[in-house]
Short mmCIF file of C-alpha atoms and ligand atoms in Angstrom, two decimals:
data_model
loop_
_atom_site.label_atom_id
_atom_site.label_comp_id
_atom_site.label_asym_id
_atom_site.label_seq_id
_atom_site.Cartn_x
_atom_site.Cartn_y
_atom_site.Cartn_z
CA MET A 70 20.80 -61.00 -15.69
CA LYS A 71 20.40 -64.70 -16.30
CA LEU A 72 23.31 -66.91 -17.28
CA GLU A 73 22.17 -69.67 -19.60
CA LEU A 74 25.43 -71.51 -19.97
CA LEU A 75 27.43 -72.25 -16.83
CA PRO A 76 30.98 -73.61 -16.90
CA SER A 77 31.37 -77.28 -16.00
CA GLU A 78 32.75 -76.53 -12.50
CA LEU A 79 29.47 -74.86 -11.59
CA THR A 80 27.21 -77.33 -13.36
CA ALA A 81 28.90 -80.05 -11.32
CA ALA A 82 28.19 -78.16 -8.10
CA LYS A 83 24.54 -77.38 -8.89
CA PRO A 84 23.17 -80.52 -7.20
CA ILE A 85 24.68 -79.22 -3.95
CA LEU A 86 22.68 -75.99 -4.18
CA LYS A 87 19.61 -78.02 -5.04
CA GLN A 88 19.98 -80.26 -2.00
CA ILE A 89 20.35 -77.28 0.31
CA ASN A 90 17.31 -75.61 -1.28
CA GLN A 91 15.26 -78.78 -0.91
CA ALA A 92 16.13 -78.89 2.77
CA GLY A 93 14.47 -75.50 3.06
CA PHE A 94 17.51 -73.20 3.01
CA GLN A 95 18.96 -70.77 0.48
CA ALA A 96 22.25 -71.42 -1.31
CA TYR A 97 24.14 -69.41 -3.92
CA PHE A 98 27.42 -69.29 -5.73
CA VAL A 99 29.20 -66.16 -4.49
CA GLY A 100 32.40 -64.17 -4.74
CA GLY A 101 35.08 -64.27 -7.41
CA CYS A 102 33.65 -67.19 -9.36
CA VAL A 103 30.48 -65.30 -10.29
CA ARG A 104 32.52 -62.26 -11.36
CA ASP A 105 34.81 -64.42 -13.48
CA ILE A 106 31.95 -66.28 -15.18
CA ILE A 107 30.29 -63.05 -16.21
CA LEU A 108 33.63 -61.85 -17.56
CA GLY A 109 34.11 -65.15 -19.37
CA LYS A 110 37.32 -65.85 -17.48
CA PRO A 111 38.48 -69.19 -16.08
CA ILE A 112 37.40 -69.66 -12.46
CA HIS A 113 39.72 -70.54 -9.57
CA ASP A 114 37.48 -71.72 -6.80
CA VAL A 115 33.78 -72.30 -6.38
CA ASP A 116 32.47 -70.59 -3.25
CA ILE A 117 28.98 -71.34 -1.99
CA ALA A 118 27.12 -69.30 0.62
CA SER A 119 24.03 -70.50 2.43
CA SER A 120 21.45 -69.48 4.97
CA ALA A 121 21.93 -72.87 6.64
CA TYR A 122 24.14 -72.90 9.73
CA PRO A 123 27.14 -75.24 9.72
CA GLU A 124 25.36 -77.82 11.87
CA GLU A 125 22.42 -77.75 9.45
CA ILE A 126 24.72 -78.25 6.44
CA LYS A 127 26.27 -81.22 8.19
CA LYS A 128 22.84 -82.79 8.59
CA ILE A 129 22.05 -82.40 4.87
CA PHE A 130 25.21 -84.07 3.52
CA LYS A 131 26.72 -87.43 4.34
CA LYS A 132 30.38 -86.46 3.96
CA THR A 133 31.59 -83.15 5.35
CA VAL A 134 34.80 -81.78 6.80
CA ASP A 135 35.03 -78.90 9.27
CA THR A 136 37.48 -76.74 7.38
CA GLY A 137 36.69 -73.43 9.04
CA ILE A 138 33.74 -74.00 11.27
CA GLN A 139 34.45 -70.97 13.51
CA HIS A 140 33.83 -68.66 10.53
CA GLY A 141 31.00 -70.82 9.28
CA THR A 142 32.70 -72.89 6.59
CA VAL A 143 32.06 -76.58 6.08
CA MET A 144 33.42 -78.59 3.18
CA VAL A 145 31.01 -80.95 1.48
CA LEU A 146 32.56 -83.90 -0.35
CA ASP A 147 30.76 -84.89 -3.52
CA HIS A 148 32.05 -87.25 -6.23
CA GLY A 149 35.63 -86.68 -5.12
CA GLU A 150 35.23 -82.89 -5.20
CA GLY A 151 35.22 -80.68 -2.14
CA TYR A 152 32.92 -77.65 -1.97
CA GLU A 153 33.25 -75.01 0.72
CA ILE A 154 29.91 -73.84 1.98
CA THR A 155 29.92 -70.77 4.20
CA THR A 156 26.98 -69.62 6.25
CA PHE A 157 25.77 -66.09 5.47
CA ARG A 158 27.47 -63.85 7.97
CA THR A 159 28.15 -60.30 8.98
CA GLU A 160 31.35 -58.97 10.43
CA SER A 161 31.37 -56.30 13.08
CA THR A 162 33.70 -53.77 14.70
CA TYR A 163 37.18 -53.98 13.33
CA THR A 164 39.03 -52.32 16.20
CA ASP A 165 42.44 -53.26 14.82
CA PHE A 166 41.78 -52.33 11.16
CA ARG A 167 42.36 -55.90 10.05
CA ARG A 168 40.15 -58.62 11.49
CA PRO A 169 36.53 -58.47 12.51
CA ASP A 170 36.06 -58.75 16.26
CA GLN A 171 33.00 -60.83 15.74
CA VAL A 172 31.46 -62.93 13.02
CA THR A 173 27.71 -63.36 13.27
CA PHE A 174 25.73 -65.89 11.26
CA VAL A 175 22.66 -64.46 9.58
CA ARG A 176 19.86 -65.79 7.41
CA SER A 177 19.88 -63.00 4.86
CA LEU A 178 21.84 -63.05 1.62
CA SER A 179 21.93 -59.28 1.34
CA GLU A 180 23.61 -58.97 4.77
CA ASP A 181 26.29 -61.38 3.60
CA LEU A 182 26.88 -59.58 0.32
CA LYS A 183 27.06 -56.23 2.09
CA ARG A 184 30.22 -57.20 3.99
CA ARG A 185 32.09 -58.03 0.78
CA ASP A 186 34.80 -55.70 -0.47
CA PHE A 187 33.90 -54.59 -4.01
CA THR A 188 30.70 -54.53 -6.02
CA ILE A 189 32.17 -56.90 -8.60
CA ASN A 190 32.91 -59.38 -5.79
CA ALA A 191 29.46 -59.10 -4.28
CA PHE A 192 27.33 -61.01 -6.78
CA ALA A 193 25.37 -64.12 -5.99
CA LEU A 194 24.24 -66.68 -8.53
CA ASP A 195 21.32 -68.99 -7.86
CA GLU A 196 20.61 -72.50 -8.99
CA ASP A 197 18.78 -71.27 -12.10
CA GLY A 198 21.63 -69.06 -13.28
CA GLN A 199 20.03 -65.83 -12.09
CA VAL A 200 22.58 -63.20 -11.06
CA ILE A 201 21.76 -61.25 -7.91
CA ASP A 202 23.35 -57.83 -8.01
CA TYR A 203 22.42 -55.61 -5.06
CA PHE A 204 25.21 -53.07 -5.50
CA ASP A 205 25.23 -52.33 -9.21
CA GLY A 206 28.25 -54.53 -9.79
CA LEU A 207 27.15 -55.38 -13.33
CA ASN A 208 27.32 -51.73 -14.17
CA ASP A 209 30.81 -51.50 -12.68
CA LEU A 210 31.87 -54.55 -14.65
CA SER A 211 30.83 -52.92 -17.89
CA ASN A 212 32.45 -49.64 -16.87
CA ARG A 213 35.50 -51.64 -15.90
CA GLN A 214 35.85 -50.21 -12.43
CA ILE A 215 36.62 -51.32 -8.90
CA ARG A 216 34.18 -49.73 -6.48
CA ALA A 217 33.80 -50.47 -2.78
CA VAL A 218 30.49 -51.82 -1.50
CA GLY A 219 29.03 -48.96 0.51
CA LEU A 220 31.28 -46.16 1.74
CA ALA A 221 34.88 -46.80 0.71
CA LYS A 222 36.25 -44.90 3.70
CA GLU A 223 34.33 -47.07 6.12
CA ARG A 224 35.21 -50.25 4.32
CA PHE A 225 38.95 -49.47 4.21
CA THR A 226 38.87 -48.41 7.85
CA GLU A 227 37.34 -51.76 8.79
CA ASP A 228 39.98 -53.69 6.87
CA ALA A 229 42.97 -51.93 5.36
CA LEU A 230 43.91 -54.96 3.28
CA ARG A 231 41.04 -54.05 0.97
CA MET A 232 43.19 -51.23 -0.39
CA MET A 233 45.75 -53.74 -1.62
CA ARG A 234 42.93 -55.86 -2.98
CA ALA A 235 41.57 -52.89 -4.94
CA LEU A 236 44.95 -52.51 -6.63
CA ARG A 237 45.23 -56.26 -7.15
CA PHE A 238 41.88 -56.53 -8.93
CA ALA A 239 42.63 -53.38 -10.95
CA ALA A 240 45.82 -55.06 -12.17
CA GLN A 241 44.31 -58.49 -12.81
CA LEU A 242 41.27 -57.21 -14.67
CA ASP A 243 42.77 -54.05 -16.18
CA PHE A 244 40.08 -51.98 -14.43
CA GLN A 245 40.24 -48.49 -12.97
CA ILE A 246 39.63 -47.72 -9.33
CA GLU A 247 36.50 -45.59 -9.06
CA GLY A 248 36.95 -42.02 -7.77
CA GLN A 249 35.67 -42.24 -4.20
CA THR A 250 37.28 -45.62 -3.68
CA LEU A 251 40.60 -44.16 -4.87
CA ALA A 252 40.21 -41.10 -2.66
CA ALA A 253 39.66 -43.35 0.36
CA LEU A 254 42.74 -45.33 -0.56
CA VAL A 255 44.84 -42.16 -0.66
CA GLU A 256 43.48 -41.03 2.68
CA LEU A 257 43.74 -44.32 4.55
CA GLY A 258 47.01 -45.65 3.08
CA PRO A 259 48.82 -45.36 6.44
CA ASN A 260 46.51 -48.04 7.90
CA LEU A 261 48.27 -50.58 5.70
CA ALA A 262 51.16 -50.51 8.15
CA LYS A 263 48.90 -52.43 10.57
CA ILE A 264 48.25 -55.34 8.24
CA ALA A 265 50.21 -58.60 8.48
CA VAL A 266 53.04 -58.73 5.96
CA GLU A 267 51.95 -62.10 4.58
CA ARG A 268 48.48 -60.83 3.70
CA ILE A 269 49.85 -57.76 1.96
CA ARG A 270 52.36 -59.88 0.13
CA VAL A 271 49.74 -62.24 -1.33
CA GLU A 272 47.78 -59.33 -2.82
CA PHE A 273 50.93 -57.51 -3.94
CA GLU A 274 52.23 -60.56 -5.79
CA LYS A 275 48.89 -61.12 -7.50
CA MET A 276 48.94 -57.46 -8.47
CA LEU A 277 52.43 -57.66 -9.97
CA GLN A 278 51.41 -60.72 -11.96
CA GLY A 279 48.30 -59.04 -13.30
CA GLN A 280 47.88 -57.92 -16.89
CA ALA A 281 47.85 -54.23 -15.91
CA ALA A 282 50.47 -54.47 -13.16
CA GLY A 283 52.40 -51.46 -14.45
CA VAL A 284 49.45 -49.09 -14.14
CA ALA A 285 48.44 -50.49 -10.74
CA LEU A 286 51.97 -50.08 -9.40
CA GLN A 287 52.00 -46.52 -10.59
CA VAL A 288 48.67 -45.84 -8.90
CA LEU A 289 50.02 -47.41 -5.71
CA VAL A 290 52.97 -44.99 -5.68
CA GLU A 291 50.91 -41.96 -6.66
CA ALA A 292 48.40 -42.78 -3.92
CA GLY A 293 51.28 -42.56 -1.44
CA LEU A 294 51.17 -46.19 -0.29
CA LEU A 295 54.83 -47.03 -0.86
CA PRO A 296 56.02 -45.99 2.64
CA TYR A 297 53.45 -48.32 4.22
CA LEU A 298 54.48 -51.47 2.41
CA PRO A 299 56.74 -53.99 4.15
CA GLY A 300 60.50 -53.51 3.81
CA LYS A 301 62.73 -50.82 5.17
CA THR A 302 61.13 -47.43 4.63
CA GLY A 303 62.91 -45.26 2.14
CA LEU A 304 65.02 -47.99 0.56
CA MET A 305 62.68 -48.54 -2.35
CA THR A 306 62.36 -45.12 -3.92
CA GLU A 307 59.57 -44.00 -6.20
CA ALA A 308 62.10 -44.10 -9.04
CA ASN A 309 62.92 -47.74 -8.25
CA VAL A 310 59.26 -48.65 -8.39
CA PHE A 311 58.44 -46.63 -11.51
CA LYS A 312 61.23 -48.48 -13.33
CA VAL A 313 59.54 -51.80 -12.50
CA ALA A 314 56.15 -50.36 -13.47
CA THR A 315 57.46 -49.42 -16.90
CA GLN A 316 58.94 -52.87 -17.45
CA LEU A 317 55.68 -54.53 -16.45
CA GLU A 318 53.77 -52.63 -19.10
CA ARG A 319 55.05 -55.17 -21.57
CA LYS A 320 55.10 -58.48 -19.72
CA GLN A 321 53.63 -60.55 -16.90
CA PRO A 322 55.94 -62.45 -14.52
CA GLN A 323 55.06 -66.13 -14.44
CA SER A 324 56.58 -66.95 -11.06
CA GLN A 325 56.97 -65.53 -7.58
CA GLN A 326 60.74 -65.68 -8.03
CA VAL A 327 60.57 -63.40 -11.06
CA VAL A 328 58.25 -60.98 -9.27
CA TRP A 329 60.81 -60.46 -6.52
CA ALA A 330 63.84 -60.52 -8.79
CA LEU A 331 62.22 -57.63 -10.66
CA TYR A 332 60.91 -55.74 -7.68
CA LEU A 333 63.87 -56.06 -5.30
CA GLY A 334 66.59 -58.03 -7.08
CA GLN A 335 67.35 -55.55 -9.84
CA GLN A 336 67.61 -52.47 -7.59
CA GLY A 337 71.34 -52.78 -7.02
CA PHE A 338 71.11 -53.36 -3.25
CA ASP A 339 74.18 -55.00 -1.74
CA GLY A 340 73.81 -58.62 -0.58
CA PRO A 341 72.94 -58.02 3.08
CA THR A 342 70.50 -55.22 2.21
CA LEU A 343 68.75 -57.35 -0.38
CA GLN A 344 68.52 -60.22 2.07
CA ALA A 345 67.10 -57.97 4.78
CA GLN A 346 64.47 -56.64 2.38
CA LEU A 347 63.44 -60.14 1.31
CA ARG A 348 63.19 -61.13 4.98
CA GLN A 349 60.99 -58.17 5.77
CA TRP A 350 58.58 -59.29 3.07
CA LYS A 351 58.70 -62.72 4.77
CA LEU A 352 59.49 -64.57 1.60
CA SER A 353 60.14 -68.31 1.56
CA LYS A 354 63.69 -69.67 1.59
CA GLU A 355 63.20 -70.81 -2.00
CA VAL A 356 62.29 -67.37 -3.29
CA MET A 357 65.03 -65.72 -1.23
CA GLN A 358 67.67 -68.07 -2.66
CA ALA A 359 66.57 -67.41 -6.21
CA VAL A 360 66.53 -63.63 -5.81
CA MET A 361 69.85 -63.58 -3.95
CA ALA A 362 71.40 -65.60 -6.80
CA VAL A 363 69.87 -63.71 -9.69
CA GLY A 364 69.83 -60.19 -8.23
CA PRO A 365 73.56 -59.40 -8.47
CA LEU A 366 73.68 -60.64 -12.09
CA LEU A 367 71.01 -58.20 -13.22
CA ALA A 368 73.10 -55.10 -12.57
CA ASP A 369 75.55 -55.88 -15.36
CA VAL A 370 74.61 -58.49 -17.94
CA ASN A 371 78.18 -58.58 -19.25
CA GLN A 372 79.32 -60.38 -16.11
CA ILE A 373 76.95 -63.28 -16.83
CA ASP A 374 79.66 -65.57 -18.19
CA ARG A 375 79.76 -69.33 -18.49
CA TRP A 376 80.96 -69.75 -14.92
CA ALA A 377 78.23 -67.54 -13.49
CA ILE A 378 75.61 -69.47 -15.45
CA TYR A 379 76.99 -72.74 -14.08
CA GLU A 380 77.10 -71.44 -10.50
CA HIS A 381 73.50 -70.28 -10.65
CA ASN A 382 72.14 -72.89 -13.04
CA ALA A 383 69.32 -73.81 -10.66
CA HIS A 384 67.95 -70.30 -11.20
CA VAL A 385 68.56 -69.85 -14.90
CA GLU A 386 64.85 -69.88 -15.71
CA THR A 387 64.23 -67.05 -13.24
CA LEU A 388 67.22 -65.18 -14.63
CA LEU A 389 66.08 -65.44 -18.24
CA GLU A 390 62.49 -64.44 -17.57
CA THR A 391 63.59 -61.51 -15.42
CA LEU A 392 66.01 -60.22 -18.05
CA THR A 393 63.35 -60.53 -20.73
CA ILE A 394 60.88 -58.45 -18.72
CA MET A 395 63.61 -55.92 -18.02
CA GLY A 396 63.84 -55.50 -21.78
CA ILE A 397 67.40 -56.83 -22.09
CA ASP A 398 68.48 -57.58 -25.64
CA LYS A 399 67.42 -61.00 -26.94
CA GLY A 400 71.01 -61.63 -28.06
CA VAL A 401 72.03 -61.65 -24.39
CA THR A 402 69.32 -64.05 -23.22
CA ASP A 403 69.81 -66.36 -26.21
CA ASN A 404 73.49 -66.51 -25.36
CA ILE A 405 72.77 -67.38 -21.72
CA GLN A 406 70.38 -70.12 -22.85
CA LYS A 407 72.99 -71.49 -25.29
CA ASN A 408 75.66 -71.52 -22.60
CA TYR A 409 73.32 -73.20 -20.16
CA ASP A 410 72.25 -75.88 -22.64
CA SER A 411 75.84 -76.68 -23.51
CA LEU A 412 77.17 -77.01 -19.94
CA ALA A 413 79.01 -80.33 -19.61
CA ILE A 414 78.09 -80.59 -15.91
CA TYR A 415 75.48 -78.94 -13.70
CA SER A 416 77.11 -79.75 -10.36
CA MET A 417 80.31 -81.26 -9.01
CA LYS A 418 78.48 -84.57 -8.71
CA ASP A 419 78.40 -84.80 -12.51
CA LEU A 420 82.22 -84.94 -12.75
CA ALA A 421 83.45 -88.19 -14.34
CA LEU A 422 85.99 -88.49 -11.55
CA SER A 423 84.73 -88.28 -7.95
CA GLY A 424 86.55 -87.39 -4.76
CA GLY A 425 86.51 -91.09 -3.87
CA ASP A 426 88.09 -91.96 -7.24
CA LEU A 427 90.87 -89.42 -6.66
CA ILE A 428 91.73 -90.86 -3.25
CA ALA A 429 91.57 -94.47 -4.47
CA ALA A 430 93.91 -93.65 -7.34
CA GLY A 431 96.29 -91.89 -4.96
CA LEU A 432 95.83 -88.61 -6.83
CA ALA A 433 94.76 -86.62 -3.77
CA LYS A 434 94.68 -86.91 0.01
CA PRO A 435 91.51 -86.21 1.97
CA GLY A 436 91.36 -82.59 3.11
CA PRO A 437 92.14 -79.28 1.41
CA ASP A 438 94.21 -81.09 -1.23
CA LEU A 439 91.14 -83.01 -2.39
CA GLY A 440 88.96 -79.89 -2.35
CA ALA A 441 91.43 -78.04 -4.55
CA ALA A 442 91.63 -80.93 -7.04
CA LEU A 443 87.84 -81.10 -7.32
CA LYS A 444 87.60 -77.33 -7.83
CA LYS A 445 90.24 -77.47 -10.52
CA MET A 446 88.38 -80.22 -12.42
CA GLU A 447 85.07 -78.45 -12.02
CA ARG A 448 86.35 -75.17 -13.40
CA ALA A 449 88.19 -76.72 -16.31
CA VAL A 450 85.17 -78.83 -17.33
CA VAL A 451 82.70 -75.96 -17.03
CA LEU A 452 84.89 -73.64 -19.09
CA GLY A 453 85.31 -76.35 -21.72
CA GLN A 454 89.08 -76.65 -21.21
CA VAL A 455 88.95 -80.43 -20.71
CA ASN A 456 86.43 -83.13 -21.49
CA ASN A 457 84.48 -84.65 -18.65
CA THR A 458 86.12 -88.08 -18.96
CA LYS A 459 88.14 -90.14 -16.47
CA GLU A 460 91.26 -90.01 -18.63
CA ALA A 461 91.19 -86.27 -19.32
CA LEU A 462 90.52 -85.46 -15.66
CA THR A 463 93.27 -87.83 -14.44
CA THR A 464 95.75 -86.08 -16.72
CA LEU A 465 94.55 -82.68 -15.48
CA VAL A 466 94.94 -83.57 -11.79
CA LYS A 467 98.37 -85.12 -12.35
CA GLU A 468 99.67 -81.88 -13.89
P1 ATP B 17 40.38 -64.99 -6.82
O1 ATP B 17 39.84 -65.37 -8.11
O2 ATP B 17 41.74 -64.38 -6.91
O3 ATP B 17 40.32 -66.07 -5.77
P2 ATP B 17 38.24 -63.81 -5.32
O4 ATP B 17 37.34 -62.67 -5.66
O5 ATP B 17 37.65 -65.17 -5.21
O6 ATP B 17 39.43 -63.78 -6.34
P3 ATP B 17 39.17 -64.22 -2.64
O7 ATP B 17 40.32 -63.57 -1.96
O8 ATP B 17 39.26 -65.67 -2.93
O9 ATP B 17 38.92 -63.39 -3.97
O10 ATP B 17 37.87 -63.91 -1.77
C1 ATP B 17 36.60 -64.48 -2.06
C2 ATP B 17 35.51 -63.46 -1.83
O11 ATP B 17 35.45 -63.11 -0.45
C3 ATP B 17 35.70 -62.14 -2.57
O12 ATP B 17 35.20 -62.20 -3.88
C4 ATP B 17 34.94 -61.18 -1.68
O13 ATP B 17 33.57 -61.25 -1.93
C5 ATP B 17 35.19 -61.72 -0.30
N1 ATP B 17 36.38 -61.14 0.36
C6 ATP B 17 37.63 -61.62 0.41
N2 ATP B 17 38.45 -60.87 1.12
C7 ATP B 17 37.71 -59.85 1.59
C8 ATP B 17 37.97 -58.71 2.41
N3 ATP B 17 39.19 -58.47 2.89
N4 ATP B 17 36.93 -57.88 2.68
C9 ATP B 17 35.70 -58.12 2.21
N5 ATP B 17 35.39 -59.15 1.42
C10 ATP B 17 36.37 -60.01 1.11
MG1 MG B 18 38.77 -66.89 -4.60
#
């Protein structure tokens, strides 16, 4: 297959391939970008692989940065763009099911492509737009399937993360997992327990944000992987997960916060349990805060009153998107939006009368007295009982 029209990102990077070729080495575009071009999808990153060793690449280009020299990656700077060039390599003996014990640089493209996870991720594209397809990936693309390069059982034994990646690509592309690859995933699921939480999480989030997330999640459960995911075993039941899978058949979460509000936040866990689960998935403080705020509101939308919306106003976007994906009535979300838009203040700092003002005017003494006065003003303003003006608040505090 020859691609006549390349997207601008690749056209811009072609001179790099040319320079490497002219120096007597091979260079190709590889990985996800080739797959995405063939599918006509937008590309995320341009990966280049070359027979030149890192030191040789550094001799060819004036400006380079050692971004990952131990695994053979050098970044070449060109017209303000950075391009990662990785030396062809093989990976050998994965004794811990997760990282290769040794990375060896090689001069052969086919050796490099052989170590890649799936046939649709193992294309190379040369300077002239010719697609190199050693593993019948084009055929898999047109059959819309995810198939391991070589023997799936061996490949998943080498690196168990590939099982999560299979599900992730199935969800993103709306592809099926090919029979033997799926069988290997069912058999080797327990190896996932050995993979670092962060790596699983990245693939899992991409999966849940994919266009066919619902189907992929269902496959994950049916393949028996649920007990090997991070989090306390047994807390997330199959029923919990199937509920999320059904909701995701209609919509795609746009943020990490929404992913976790849906997956963990809506399951009715009590506060400490929810927090423990979020911790086990090693989520950032930001995501944890959002899910902890939104989670309890999802159980009963009737409790989402004006005060609750004010208290959690920093997370209202997450709340609304989560409720929408859960299939909650539009009347409810419209009402939340209306309440949010019409809030007179969004924090105590927005009050027309500050703590300092109260003390200066002799309306309150520092300490609990002041705290109570501020709370009283805040509540009355949020609930629309008084206007947020100096006069109205002074009258309120004097009462
Ligand atoms: P995306 O568009 O999401 O970045 P991608 O296909 O580029 O998708 P990456 O995770 O960026 O995926 O990996 C780049 C390439 O490296 C893959 O296309 C694949 O060829 C190879 N690769 C990545 N992770 C693995 C792995 N665990 N085992 C084997 N090959 C892998
Ligand atoms: Mg990529």
